[in-house]
């Protein structure tokens, strides 16, 4: 087993989802390869840190302060399409329909 194939198995190994054959090959490689052993140990530490529950302590007035800051933000302008653009679009579309109707000969 080489380093790239070992690294591809690290995540599954830490999750306990490797086959016995993959596990044996991976452990044999890691025993003889210092960079892979160090990387696997680092991944173990990261996994342990991610699984450690943490309590986030918010300030007592967090909601009030956040909402006060939101109130100071500028109100977004509502976008209304200008009536003139609608009228021009309608007129152009109507003329295109008329031109198309007149361009085809009647049978």
Tab-separated table of N, CA and C in Angstrom:
chain	number	residue	atom	x	y	z
A	1	UNK	N	0.862	-1.169	0.000
A	1	UNK	CA	0.000	0.000	0.000
A	1	UNK	C	0.909	1.232	0.000
A	2	UNK	N	0.548	2.250	-0.780
A	2	UNK	CA	1.350	3.470	-0.825
A	2	UNK	C	0.663	4.598	-0.057
A	3	UNK	N	1.327	5.746	0.008
A	3	UNK	CA	0.808	6.865	0.811
A	3	UNK	C	-0.534	7.375	0.291
A	4	UNK	N	-0.683	7.541	-1.033
A	4	UNK	CA	-1.928	8.103	-1.555
A	4	UNK	C	-3.118	7.179	-1.314
A	5	UNK	N	-2.928	5.876	-1.466
A	5	UNK	CA	-4.044	4.962	-1.194
A	5	UNK	C	-4.335	4.880	0.299
A	6	UNK	N	-3.308	5.058	1.135
A	6	UNK	CA	-3.528	5.064	2.582
A	6	UNK	C	-4.313	6.292	3.001
A	7	UNK	N	-3.914	7.448	2.471
A	7	UNK	CA	-4.603	8.692	2.821
A	7	UNK	C	-6.059	8.659	2.409
A	8	UNK	N	-6.351	7.971	1.306
A	8	UNK	CA	-7.741	7.862	0.861
A	8	UNK	C	-8.580	7.052	1.846
A	9	UNK	N	-7.941	6.190	2.638
A	9	UNK	CA	-8.665	5.341	3.588
A	9	UNK	C	-8.747	5.928	4.995
A	10	UNK	N	-7.995	6.979	5.277
A	10	UNK	CA	-7.931	7.498	6.648
A	10	UNK	C	-9.309	7.833	7.212
A	11	UNK	N	-10.126	8.546	6.451
A	11	UNK	CA	-11.438	8.958	6.971
A	11	UNK	C	-12.306	7.747	7.281
A	12	UNK	N	-12.335	6.802	6.343
A	12	UNK	CA	-13.126	5.586	6.582
A	12	UNK	C	-12.561	4.779	7.747
A	13	UNK	N	-11.241	4.759	7.896
A	13	UNK	CA	-10.612	4.041	9.004
A	13	UNK	C	-11.035	4.648	10.336
A	14	UNK	N	-10.998	5.974	10.431
A	14	UNK	CA	-11.382	6.635	11.684
A	14	UNK	C	-12.862	6.455	11.995
A	15	UNK	N	-13.668	6.292	10.952
A	15	UNK	CA	-15.097	6.046	11.164
A	15	UNK	C	-15.392	4.573	11.421
A	16	UNK	N	-14.383	3.711	11.282
A	16	UNK	CA	-14.565	2.277	11.497
A	16	UNK	C	-15.273	1.590	10.350
A	17	UNK	N	-15.112	2.105	9.152
A	17	UNK	CA	-15.828	1.567	7.992
A	17	UNK	C	-14.916	0.899	6.963
A	18	UNK	N	-13.754	0.416	7.382
A	18	UNK	CA	-12.863	-0.269	6.451
A	18	UNK	C	-13.005	-1.774	6.628
A	19	UNK	N	-12.685	-2.483	5.586
A	19	UNK	CA	-12.725	-3.948	5.669
A	19	UNK	C	-11.509	-4.422	6.462
A	20	UNK	N	-11.550	-5.639	6.989
A	20	UNK	CA	-10.384	-6.154	7.722
A	20	UNK	C	-9.114	-6.146	6.871
A	21	UNK	N	-9.243	-6.440	5.590
A	21	UNK	CA	-8.066	-6.446	4.705
A	21	UNK	C	-7.502	-5.030	4.562
A	22	UNK	N	-8.399	-4.038	4.364
A	22	UNK	CA	-7.946	-2.651	4.247
A	22	UNK	C	-7.291	-2.186	5.548
A	23	UNK	N	-7.884	-2.588	6.654
A	23	UNK	CA	-7.351	-2.200	7.965
A	23	UNK	C	-5.938	-2.758	8.162
A	24	UNK	N	-5.756	-4.030	7.824
A	24	UNK	CA	-4.442	-4.658	7.975
A	24	UNK	C	-3.402	-3.964	7.101
A	25	UNK	N	-3.748	-3.709	5.851
A	25	UNK	CA	-2.822	-3.038	4.938
A	25	UNK	C	-2.514	-1.625	5.368
A	26	UNK	N	-3.531	-0.916	5.842
A	26	UNK	CA	-3.344	0.473	6.281
A	26	UNK	C	-2.445	0.530	7.511
A	27	UNK	N	-2.709	-0.322	8.493
A	27	UNK	CA	-1.900	-0.315	9.709
A	27	UNK	C	-0.457	-0.714	9.422
A	28	UNK	N	-0.262	-1.655	8.484
A	28	UNK	CA	1.100	-2.054	8.120
A	28	UNK	C	1.836	-0.886	7.469
A	29	UNK	N	1.140	-0.145	6.621
A	29	UNK	CA	1.771	1.006	5.967
A	29	UNK	C	2.076	2.108	6.976
A	30	UNK	N	1.124	2.405	7.841
A	30	UNK	CA	1.297	3.482	8.817
A	30	UNK	C	2.431	3.161	9.786
A	31	UNK	N	2.611	1.910	10.124
A	31	UNK	CA	3.712	1.521	11.020
A	31	UNK	C	5.072	1.837	10.415
A	32	UNK	N	5.181	1.775	9.107
A	32	UNK	CA	6.468	2.001	8.468
A	32	UNK	C	6.622	3.359	7.825
A	33	UNK	N	5.575	4.181	7.835
A	33	UNK	CA	5.614	5.479	7.144
A	33	UNK	C	5.345	6.602	8.153
A	34	UNK	N	6.382	7.348	8.487
A	34	UNK	CA	6.247	8.410	9.490
A	34	UNK	C	5.284	9.515	9.044
A	35	UNK	N	5.346	10.022	7.804
A	35	UNK	CA	4.394	11.077	7.415
A	35	UNK	C	2.937	10.627	7.512
A	36	UNK	N	2.652	9.402	7.089
A	36	UNK	CA	1.271	8.914	7.178
A	36	UNK	C	0.844	8.714	8.625
A	37	UNK	N	1.763	8.224	9.460
A	37	UNK	CA	1.451	8.027	10.877
A	37	UNK	C	1.127	9.371	11.530
A	38	UNK	N	1.939	10.411	11.222
A	38	UNK	CA	1.700	11.738	11.791
A	38	UNK	C	0.388	12.327	11.287
A	39	UNK	N	0.096	12.131	10.000
A	39	UNK	CA	-1.161	12.638	9.446
A	39	UNK	C	-2.359	11.946	10.089
A	40	UNK	N	-2.271	10.639	10.255
A	40	UNK	CA	-3.371	9.904	10.888
A	40	UNK	C	-3.571	10.362	12.329
A	41	UNK	N	-2.494	10.596	13.035
A	41	UNK	CA	-2.608	11.075	14.417
A	41	UNK	C	-3.233	12.466	14.450
A	42	UNK	N	-2.851	13.303	13.516
A	42	UNK	CA	-3.433	14.648	13.445
A	42	UNK	C	-4.928	14.576	13.145
A	43	UNK	N	-5.322	13.679	12.259
A	43	UNK	CA	-6.743	13.506	11.960
A	43	UNK	C	-7.502	12.978	13.164
A	44	UNK	N	-6.874	12.113	13.955
A	44	UNK	CA	-7.513	11.632	15.179
A	44	UNK	C	-7.761	12.776	16.150
A	45	UNK	N	-6.776	13.666	16.276
A	45	UNK	CA	-6.921	14.823	17.169
A	45	UNK	C	-8.052	15.725	16.677
A	46	UNK	N	-8.090	15.972	15.376
A	46	UNK	CA	-9.147	16.827	14.824
A	46	UNK	C	-10.513	16.205	15.064
A	47	UNK	N	-10.639	14.904	14.819
A	47	UNK	CA	-11.915	14.232	15.075
A	47	UNK	C	-12.320	14.347	16.539
A	48	UNK	N	-11.365	14.186	17.443
A	48	UNK	CA	-11.673	14.294	18.874
A	48	UNK	C	-12.139	15.708	19.219
A	49	UNK	N	-11.491	16.713	18.629
A	49	UNK	CA	-11.910	18.092	18.898
A	49	UNK	C	-13.303	18.376	18.355
A	50	UNK	N	-13.602	17.819	17.187
A	50	UNK	CA	-14.924	18.040	16.604
A	50	UNK	C	-16.029	17.352	17.393
A	51	UNK	N	-15.691	16.258	18.045
A	51	UNK	CA	-16.697	15.531	18.813
A	51	UNK	C	-16.871	16.063	20.230
A	52	UNK	N	-15.977	16.958	20.647
A	52	UNK	CA	-16.060	17.527	21.985
A	52	UNK	C	-17.188	18.554	22.024
A	53	UNK	N	-18.190	18.346	22.882
A	53	UNK	CA	-19.280	19.323	22.948
A	53	UNK	C	-18.797	20.633	23.576
A	54	UNK	N	-19.290	21.693	23.039
A	54	UNK	CA	-18.925	23.012	23.561
A	54	UNK	C	-20.186	23.818	23.801
A	55	UNK	N	-20.199	24.507	24.923
A	55	UNK	CA	-21.295	25.414	25.219
A	55	UNK	C	-20.880	26.808	24.804
A	56	UNK	N	-21.729	27.436	24.049
A	56	UNK	CA	-21.464	28.798	23.610
A	56	UNK	C	-22.196	29.729	24.567
A	57	UNK	N	-21.442	30.592	25.204
A	57	UNK	CA	-22.042	31.521	26.148
A	57	UNK	C	-22.256	32.858	25.453
A	58	UNK	N	-23.498	33.204	25.266
A	58	UNK	CA	-23.836	34.488	24.657
A	58	UNK	C	-24.015	35.531	25.742
A	59	UNK	N	-23.786	36.760	25.350
A	59	UNK	CA	-23.997	37.853	26.284
A	59	UNK	C	-25.469	37.892	26.687
A	60	UNK	N	-25.770	38.336	27.914
A	60	UNK	CA	-27.169	38.361	28.359
A	60	UNK	C	-28.072	39.208	27.457
A	61	UNK	N	-27.515	40.248	26.842
A	61	UNK	CA	-28.331	41.125	26.001
A	61	UNK	C	-28.067	40.877	24.511
A	62	UNK	N	-27.680	39.664	24.163
A	62	UNK	CA	-27.310	39.353	22.786
A	62	UNK	C	-28.446	39.660	21.812
A	63	UNK	N	-29.645	39.188	22.099
A	63	UNK	CA	-30.776	39.394	21.193
A	63	UNK	C	-31.094	40.874	21.068
A	64	UNK	N	-31.130	41.574	22.187
A	64	UNK	CA	-31.435	43.005	22.154
A	64	UNK	C	-30.387	43.761	21.348
A	65	UNK	N	-29.106	43.470	21.584
A	65	UNK	CA	-28.037	44.171	20.874
A	65	UNK	C	-28.074	43.857	19.382
A	66	UNK	N	-28.338	42.615	19.037
A	66	UNK	CA	-28.401	42.237	17.629
A	66	UNK	C	-29.554	42.935	16.935
A	67	UNK	N	-30.707	42.930	17.561
A	67	UNK	CA	-31.866	43.577	16.949
A	67	UNK	C	-31.674	45.087	16.866
A	68	UNK	N	-31.009	45.684	17.836
A	68	UNK	CA	-30.726	47.115	17.771
A	68	UNK	C	-29.816	47.423	16.588
A	69	UNK	N	-28.854	46.564	16.349
A	69	UNK	CA	-27.964	46.767	15.209
A	69	UNK	C	-28.704	46.580	13.887
A	70	UNK	N	-29.616	45.628	13.846
A	70	UNK	CA	-30.401	45.403	12.633
A	70	UNK	C	-31.265	46.624	12.335
A	71	UNK	N	-31.813	47.220	13.372
A	71	UNK	CA	-32.668	48.402	13.166
A	71	UNK	C	-31.898	49.593	12.606
A	72	UNK	N	-30.563	49.635	12.836
A	72	UNK	CA	-29.783	50.763	12.314
A	72	UNK	C	-29.417	50.585	10.847
A	73	UNK	N	-29.614	49.403	10.307
A	73	UNK	CA	-29.291	49.169	8.897
A	73	UNK	C	-30.292	49.886	8.007
A	74	UNK	N	-29.849	50.226	6.808
A	74	UNK	CA	-30.730	50.901	5.857
A	74	UNK	C	-31.797	49.938	5.355
A	75	UNK	N	-32.998	50.450	5.208
A	75	UNK	CA	-34.086	49.652	4.669
A	75	UNK	C	-33.845	49.435	3.184
A	76	UNK	N	-34.001	48.228	2.710
A	76	UNK	CA	-33.840	48.005	1.273
A	76	UNK	C	-34.998	48.651	0.510
A	77	UNK	N	-34.657	49.209	-0.636
A	77	UNK	CA	-35.706	49.820	-1.461
A	77	UNK	C	-36.466	48.722	-2.161
A	78	UNK	N	-37.767	48.867	-2.177
A	78	UNK	CA	-38.557	47.893	-2.920
A	78	UNK	C	-38.402	48.198	-4.401
A	79	UNK	N	-38.195	47.170	-5.156
A	79	UNK	CA	-37.995	47.364	-6.587
A	79	UNK	C	-39.336	47.220	-7.297
A	80	UNK	N	-39.765	48.281	-7.863
A	80	UNK	CA	-40.969	48.235	-8.677
A	80	UNK	C	-40.556	48.490	-10.107
A	81	UNK	N	-41.035	47.671	-10.986
A	81	UNK	CA	-40.709	47.857	-12.394
A	81	UNK	C	-41.427	49.105	-12.891
A	82	UNK	N	-40.736	49.938	-13.608
A	82	UNK	CA	-41.381	51.157	-14.104
A	82	UNK	C	-42.469	50.829	-15.124
A	83	UNK	N	-43.542	51.549	-15.026
A	83	UNK	CA	-44.688	51.331	-15.914
A	83	UNK	C	-44.300	51.589	-17.361
A	84	UNK	N	-43.439	52.569	-17.578
A	84	UNK	CA	-43.024	52.895	-18.936
A	84	UNK	C	-42.339	51.698	-19.608
A	85	UNK	N	-41.534	50.965	-18.874
A	85	UNK	CA	-40.867	49.790	-19.434
A	85	UNK	C	-41.888	48.728	-19.831
A	86	UNK	N	-42.926	48.538	-19.009
A	86	UNK	CA	-43.973	47.588	-19.350
A	86	UNK	C	-44.719	48.015	-20.613
A	87	UNK	N	-45.029	49.292	-20.702
A	87	UNK	CA	-45.762	49.782	-21.870
A	87	UNK	C	-44.941	49.631	-23.149
A	88	UNK	N	-43.673	49.960	-23.083
A	88	UNK	CA	-42.815	49.821	-24.266
A	88	UNK	C	-42.693	48.349	-24.663
A	89	UNK	N	-42.499	47.475	-23.680
A	89	UNK	CA	-42.390	46.046	-23.970
A	89	UNK	C	-43.674	45.513	-24.600
A	90	UNK	N	-44.812	45.935	-24.068
A	90	UNK	CA	-46.099	45.501	-24.602
A	90	UNK	C	-46.276	45.993	-26.036
A	91	UNK	N	-45.923	47.237	-26.291
A	91	UNK	CA	-46.071	47.816	-27.626
A	91	UNK	C	-45.171	47.091	-28.630
A	92	UNK	N	-43.933	46.858	-28.262
A	92	UNK	CA	-43.010	46.151	-29.152
A	92	UNK	C	-43.524	44.740	-29.426
A	93	UNK	N	-43.993	44.046	-28.396
A	93	UNK	CA	-44.510	42.694	-28.578
A	93	UNK	C	-45.743	42.699	-29.487
A	94	UNK	N	-46.617	43.669	-29.302
A	94	UNK	CA	-47.813	43.746	-30.130
A	94	UNK	C	-47.433	43.984	-31.591
A	95	UNK	N	-46.506	44.880	-31.854
A	95	UNK	CA	-46.077	45.147	-33.225
A	95	UNK	C	-45.401	43.927	-33.840
A	96	UNK	N	-44.637	43.168	-33.060
A	96	UNK	CA	-44.021	41.953	-33.565
A	96	UNK	C	-45.072	40.915	-33.954
A	97	UNK	N	-46.122	40.807	-33.169
A	97	UNK	CA	-47.205	39.878	-33.488
A	97	UNK	C	-47.903	40.314	-34.762
A	98	UNK	N	-48.162	41.618	-34.889
A	98	UNK	CA	-48.820	42.139	-36.090
A	98	UNK	C	-47.928	41.905	-37.304
A	99	UNK	N	-46.637	42.192	-37.181
A	99	UNK	CA	-45.715	42.003	-38.307
A	99	UNK	C	-45.632	40.538	-38.702
A	100	UNK	N	-45.617	39.646	-37.715
A	100	UNK	CA	-45.571	38.220	-38.012
A	100	UNK	C	-46.842	37.765	-38.711
A	101	UNK	N	-47.968	38.285	-38.279
A	101	UNK	CA	-49.248	37.906	-38.901
A	101	UNK	C	-49.320	38.415	-40.335
A	102	UNK	N	-48.790	39.581	-40.591
A	102	UNK	CA	-48.867	40.134	-41.938
A	102	UNK	C	-47.806	39.529	-42.862
A	103	UNK	N	-46.747	38.979	-42.322
A	103	UNK	CA	-45.700	38.436	-43.162
A	103	UNK	C	-46.027	37.061	-43.725
A	104	UNK	N	-46.980	36.363	-43.152
A	104	UNK	CA	-47.380	35.077	-43.668
A	104	UNK	C	-48.599	35.250	-44.587
A	105	UNK	N	-48.512	34.746	-45.799
A	105	UNK	CA	-49.651	34.910	-46.728
A	105	UNK	C	-50.826	34.047	-46.278
A	106	UNK	N	-51.982	34.557	-46.526
A	106	UNK	CA	-53.210	33.803	-46.184
A	106	UNK	C	-53.533	32.840	-47.304
A	107	UNK	N	-54.073	31.734	-46.914
A	107	UNK	CA	-54.446	30.748	-47.936
A	107	UNK	C	-55.923	30.657	-48.120
